PDB file of C-alpha atoms in Angstrom:
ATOM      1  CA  UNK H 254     -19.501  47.689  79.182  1.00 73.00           C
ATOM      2  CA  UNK H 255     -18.429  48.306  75.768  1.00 81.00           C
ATOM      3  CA  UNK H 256     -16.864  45.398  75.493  1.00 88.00           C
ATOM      4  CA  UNK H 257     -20.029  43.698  75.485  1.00 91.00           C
ATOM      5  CA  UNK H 258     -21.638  46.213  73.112  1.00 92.00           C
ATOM      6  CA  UNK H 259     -18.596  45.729  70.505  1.00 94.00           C
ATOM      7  CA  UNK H 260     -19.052  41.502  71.011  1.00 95.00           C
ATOM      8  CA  UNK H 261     -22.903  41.901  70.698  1.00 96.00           C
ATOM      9  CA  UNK H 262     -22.863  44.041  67.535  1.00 96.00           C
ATOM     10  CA  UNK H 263     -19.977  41.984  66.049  1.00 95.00           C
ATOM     11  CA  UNK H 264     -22.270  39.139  66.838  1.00 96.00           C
ATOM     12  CA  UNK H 265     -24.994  40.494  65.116  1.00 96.00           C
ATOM     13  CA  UNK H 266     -23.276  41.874  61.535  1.00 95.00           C
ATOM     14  CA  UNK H 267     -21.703  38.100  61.169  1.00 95.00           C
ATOM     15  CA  UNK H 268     -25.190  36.991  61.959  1.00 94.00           C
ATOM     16  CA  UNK H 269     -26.795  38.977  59.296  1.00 92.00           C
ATOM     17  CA  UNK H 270     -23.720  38.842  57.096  1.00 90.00           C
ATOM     18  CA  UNK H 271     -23.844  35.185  57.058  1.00 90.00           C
ATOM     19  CA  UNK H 272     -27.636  35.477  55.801  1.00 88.00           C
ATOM     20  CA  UNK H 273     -27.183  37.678  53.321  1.00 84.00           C
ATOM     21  CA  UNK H 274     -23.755  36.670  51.539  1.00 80.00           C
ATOM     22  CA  UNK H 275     -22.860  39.684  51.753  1.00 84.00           C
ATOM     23  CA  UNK H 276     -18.684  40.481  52.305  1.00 88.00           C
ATOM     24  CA  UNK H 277     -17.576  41.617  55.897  1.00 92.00           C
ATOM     25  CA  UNK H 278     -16.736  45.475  55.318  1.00 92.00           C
ATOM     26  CA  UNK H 279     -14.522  45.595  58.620  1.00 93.00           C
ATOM     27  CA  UNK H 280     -11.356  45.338  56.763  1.00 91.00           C
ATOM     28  CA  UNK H 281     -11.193  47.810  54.326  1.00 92.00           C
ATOM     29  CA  UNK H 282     -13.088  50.476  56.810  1.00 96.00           C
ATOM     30  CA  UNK H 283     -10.173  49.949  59.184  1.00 95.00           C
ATOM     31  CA  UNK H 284      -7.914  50.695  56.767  1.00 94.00           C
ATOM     32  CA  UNK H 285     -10.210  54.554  55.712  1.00 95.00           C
ATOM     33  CA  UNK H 286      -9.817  54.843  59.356  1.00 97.00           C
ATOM     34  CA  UNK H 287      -5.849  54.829  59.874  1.00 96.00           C
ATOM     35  CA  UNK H 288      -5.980  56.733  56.341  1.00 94.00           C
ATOM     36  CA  UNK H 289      -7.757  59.372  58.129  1.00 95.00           C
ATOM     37  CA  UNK H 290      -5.978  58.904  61.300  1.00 96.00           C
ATOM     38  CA  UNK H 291      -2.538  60.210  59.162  1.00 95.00           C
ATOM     39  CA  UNK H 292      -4.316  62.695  57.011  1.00 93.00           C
ATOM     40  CA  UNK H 293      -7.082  64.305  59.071  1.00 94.00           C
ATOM     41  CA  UNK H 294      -7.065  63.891  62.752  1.00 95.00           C
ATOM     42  CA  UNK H 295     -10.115  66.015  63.660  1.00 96.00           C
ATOM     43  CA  UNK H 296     -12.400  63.450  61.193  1.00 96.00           C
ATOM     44  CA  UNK H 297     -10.637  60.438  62.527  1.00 97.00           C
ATOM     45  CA  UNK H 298     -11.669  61.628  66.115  1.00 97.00           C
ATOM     46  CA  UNK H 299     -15.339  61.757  64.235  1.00 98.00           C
ATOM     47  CA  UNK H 300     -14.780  58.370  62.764  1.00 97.00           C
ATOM     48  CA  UNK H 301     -13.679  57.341  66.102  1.00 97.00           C
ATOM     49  CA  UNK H 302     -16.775  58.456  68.195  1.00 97.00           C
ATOM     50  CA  UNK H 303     -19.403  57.964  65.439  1.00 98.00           C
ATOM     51  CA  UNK H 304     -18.038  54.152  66.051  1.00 97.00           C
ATOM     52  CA  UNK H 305     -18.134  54.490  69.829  1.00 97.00           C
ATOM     53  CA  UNK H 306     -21.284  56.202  70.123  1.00 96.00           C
ATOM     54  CA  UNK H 307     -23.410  55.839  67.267  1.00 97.00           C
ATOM     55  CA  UNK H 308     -22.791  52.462  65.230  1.00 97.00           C
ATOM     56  CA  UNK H 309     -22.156  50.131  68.192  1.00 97.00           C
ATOM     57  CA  UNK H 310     -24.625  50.955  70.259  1.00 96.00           C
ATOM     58  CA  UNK H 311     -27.232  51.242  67.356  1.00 95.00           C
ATOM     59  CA  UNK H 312     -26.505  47.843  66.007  1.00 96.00           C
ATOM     60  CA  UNK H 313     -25.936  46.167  69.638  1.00 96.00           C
ATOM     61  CA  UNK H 314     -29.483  47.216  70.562  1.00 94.00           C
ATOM     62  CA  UNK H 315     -31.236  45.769  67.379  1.00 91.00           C
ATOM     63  CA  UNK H 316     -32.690  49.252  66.680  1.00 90.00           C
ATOM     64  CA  UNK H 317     -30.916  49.170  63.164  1.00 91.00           C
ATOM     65  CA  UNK H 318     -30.107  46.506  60.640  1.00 93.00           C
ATOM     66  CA  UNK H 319     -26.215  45.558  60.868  1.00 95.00           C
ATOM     67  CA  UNK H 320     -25.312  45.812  57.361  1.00 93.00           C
ATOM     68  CA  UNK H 321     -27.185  48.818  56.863  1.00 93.00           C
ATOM     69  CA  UNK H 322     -25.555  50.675  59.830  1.00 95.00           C
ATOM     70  CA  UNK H 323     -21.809  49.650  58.932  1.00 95.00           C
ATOM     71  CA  UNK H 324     -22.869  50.907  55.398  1.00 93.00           C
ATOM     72  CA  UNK H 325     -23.751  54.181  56.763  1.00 95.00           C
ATOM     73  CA  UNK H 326     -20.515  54.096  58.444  1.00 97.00           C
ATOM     74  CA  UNK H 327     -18.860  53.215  55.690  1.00 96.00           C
ATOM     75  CA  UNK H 328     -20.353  56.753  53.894  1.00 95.00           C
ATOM     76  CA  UNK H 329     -19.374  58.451  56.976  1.00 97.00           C
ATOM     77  CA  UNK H 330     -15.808  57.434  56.353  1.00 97.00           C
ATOM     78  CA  UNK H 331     -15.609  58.179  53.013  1.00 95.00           C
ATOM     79  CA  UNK H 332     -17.321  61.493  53.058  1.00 95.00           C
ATOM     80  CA  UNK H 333     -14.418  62.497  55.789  1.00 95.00           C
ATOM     81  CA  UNK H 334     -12.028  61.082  53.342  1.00 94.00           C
ATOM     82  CA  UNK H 335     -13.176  63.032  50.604  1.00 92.00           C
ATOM     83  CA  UNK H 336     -16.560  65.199  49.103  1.00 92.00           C
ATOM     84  CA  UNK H 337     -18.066  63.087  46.840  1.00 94.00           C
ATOM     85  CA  UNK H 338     -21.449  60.990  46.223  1.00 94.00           C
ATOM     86  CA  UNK H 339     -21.964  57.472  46.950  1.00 94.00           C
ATOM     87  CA  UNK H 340     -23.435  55.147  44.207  1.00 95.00           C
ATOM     88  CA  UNK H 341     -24.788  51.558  43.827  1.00 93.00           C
ATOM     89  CA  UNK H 342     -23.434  49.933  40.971  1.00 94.00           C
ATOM     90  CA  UNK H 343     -25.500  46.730  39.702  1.00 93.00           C
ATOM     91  CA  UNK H 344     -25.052  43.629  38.370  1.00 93.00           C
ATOM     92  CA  UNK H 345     -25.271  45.266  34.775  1.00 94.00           C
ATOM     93  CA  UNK H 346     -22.597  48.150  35.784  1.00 93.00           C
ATOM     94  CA  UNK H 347     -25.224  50.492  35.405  1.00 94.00           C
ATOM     95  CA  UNK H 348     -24.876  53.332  38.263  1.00 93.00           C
ATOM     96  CA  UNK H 349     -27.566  54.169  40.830  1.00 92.00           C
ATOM     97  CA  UNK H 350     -28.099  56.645  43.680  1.00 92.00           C
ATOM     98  CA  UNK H 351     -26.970  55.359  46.635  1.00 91.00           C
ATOM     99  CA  UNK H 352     -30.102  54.019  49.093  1.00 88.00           C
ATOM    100  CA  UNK H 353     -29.415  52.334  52.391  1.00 84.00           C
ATOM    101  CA  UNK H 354     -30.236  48.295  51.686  1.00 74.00           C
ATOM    102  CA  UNK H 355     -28.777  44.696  52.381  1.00 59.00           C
ATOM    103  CA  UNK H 356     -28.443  41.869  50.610  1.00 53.00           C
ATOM    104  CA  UNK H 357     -28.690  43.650  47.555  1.00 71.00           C
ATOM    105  CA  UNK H 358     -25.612  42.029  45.188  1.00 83.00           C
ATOM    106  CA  UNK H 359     -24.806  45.603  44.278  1.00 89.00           C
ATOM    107  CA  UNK H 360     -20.958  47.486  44.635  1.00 92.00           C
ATOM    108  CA  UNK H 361     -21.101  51.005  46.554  1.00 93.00           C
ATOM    109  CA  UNK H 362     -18.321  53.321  45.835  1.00 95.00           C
ATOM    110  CA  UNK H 363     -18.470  56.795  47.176  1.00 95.00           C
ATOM    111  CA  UNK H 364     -16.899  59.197  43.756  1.00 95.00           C
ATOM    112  CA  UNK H 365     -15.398  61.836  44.444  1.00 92.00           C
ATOM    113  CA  UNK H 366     -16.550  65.286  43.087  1.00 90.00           C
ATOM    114  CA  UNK H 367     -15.755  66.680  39.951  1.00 83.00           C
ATOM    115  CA  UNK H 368     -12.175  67.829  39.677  1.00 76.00           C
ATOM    116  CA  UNK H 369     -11.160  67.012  43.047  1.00 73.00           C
ATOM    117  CA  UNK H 370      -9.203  64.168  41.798  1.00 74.00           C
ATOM    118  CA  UNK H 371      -8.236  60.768  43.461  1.00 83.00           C
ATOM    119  CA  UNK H 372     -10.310  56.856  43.667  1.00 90.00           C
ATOM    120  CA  UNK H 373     -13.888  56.088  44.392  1.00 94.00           C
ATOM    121  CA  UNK H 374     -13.647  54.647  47.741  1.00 94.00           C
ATOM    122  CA  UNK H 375     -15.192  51.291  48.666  1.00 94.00           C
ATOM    123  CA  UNK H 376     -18.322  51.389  51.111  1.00 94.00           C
ATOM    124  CA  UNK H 377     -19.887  48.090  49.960  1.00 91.00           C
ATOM    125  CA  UNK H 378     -19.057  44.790  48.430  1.00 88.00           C
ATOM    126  CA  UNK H 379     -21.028  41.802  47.399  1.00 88.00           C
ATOM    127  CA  UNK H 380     -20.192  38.418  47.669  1.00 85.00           C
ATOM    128  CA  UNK H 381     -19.245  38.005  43.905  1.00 90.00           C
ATOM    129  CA  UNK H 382     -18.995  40.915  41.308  1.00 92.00           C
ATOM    130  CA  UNK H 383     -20.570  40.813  38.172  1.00 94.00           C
ATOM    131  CA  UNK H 384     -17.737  41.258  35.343  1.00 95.00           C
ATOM    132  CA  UNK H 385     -19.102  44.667  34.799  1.00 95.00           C
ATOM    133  CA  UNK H 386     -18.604  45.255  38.045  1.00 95.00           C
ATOM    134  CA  UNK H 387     -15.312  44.049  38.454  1.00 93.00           C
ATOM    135  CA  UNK H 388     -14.007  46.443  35.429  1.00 93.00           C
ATOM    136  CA  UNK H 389     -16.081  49.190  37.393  1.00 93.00           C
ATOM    137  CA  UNK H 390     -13.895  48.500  40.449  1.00 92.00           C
ATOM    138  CA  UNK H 391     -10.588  47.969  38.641  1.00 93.00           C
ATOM    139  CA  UNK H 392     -11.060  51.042  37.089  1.00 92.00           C
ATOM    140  CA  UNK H 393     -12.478  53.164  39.720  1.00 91.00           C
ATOM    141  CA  UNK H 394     -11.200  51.563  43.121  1.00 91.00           C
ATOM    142  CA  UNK H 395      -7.770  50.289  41.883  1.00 88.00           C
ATOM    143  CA  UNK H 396      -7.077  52.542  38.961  1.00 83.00           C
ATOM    144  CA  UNK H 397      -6.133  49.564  36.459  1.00 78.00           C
ATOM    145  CA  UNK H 398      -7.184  50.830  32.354  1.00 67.00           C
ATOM    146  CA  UNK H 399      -6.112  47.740  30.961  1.00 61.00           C
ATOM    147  CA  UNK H 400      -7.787  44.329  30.626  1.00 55.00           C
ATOM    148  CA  UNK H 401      -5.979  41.829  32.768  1.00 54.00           C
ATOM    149  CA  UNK H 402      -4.199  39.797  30.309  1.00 50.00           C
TER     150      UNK H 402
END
């Protein structure tokens, strides 16, 4: 049975991924999860059931948009990873609060809170970056300060 609910919601995020250009956020979730899975097994049993119960089911049934609800999952992971905030960033680098949305060409990193050190963590990537979003996410994401060369 959930078999069929994982096919049918996989079904229906390339579906709407493939309309929207926006990038397949599968791969880098996957690896938040086995990050957790080392660090903090009590939120990777979270992760683990919010997937199960919650995202698969929500997305199989149609009763949520696909990109949307792996964003939100996305959040999820990153908020178990680490307090922070999640932010779009736009095409101009400029910095907005997070709001749930597809299609929308803009970067989501979740920051973590003042003085609690480490990287933003991906939750969302459009199909191109701007350039000023590209030095956002070198910067932020991969902790590069200088200009490739």
């Amino acid at each position: 049975m959930f078999e069929n609910l994982t096919a049918e919601a996989d079904r229906l995020l390339v579906e709407a991924l493939n309309a929207s250009g926006e990038r397949d956020p599968r791969d880098y979730y996957r690896d938040q999860v086995k990050e957790l899975k080392g660090s903090n097994p009590e939120r990777y049993d979270a992760a683990i059931e919010y997937y199960r119960n919650k995202l698969i089911p929500l997305v199989a049934s149609g009763e949520e948009e696909p990109i949307i609800a792996w964003m939100e999952y996305g959040r999820f992971l990153a908020k178990s990873l680490m307090p922070g905030q999640t932010v779009s960033i736009d095409p101009s680098g400029e910095s907005h609060p997070y709001e749930p949305t597809t299609a929308s060409g803009k970067l989501v990193l979740h920051i973590p809170e003042s003085g609690k050190g480490g990287r933003a963590i991906l939750v969302g990537l459009p199909s191109e970056l701007s350039p000023a979003q590209r030095a956002t996410y070198d910067v932020l994401v991969s902790g590069r300060h200088k200009m490739p060369g």
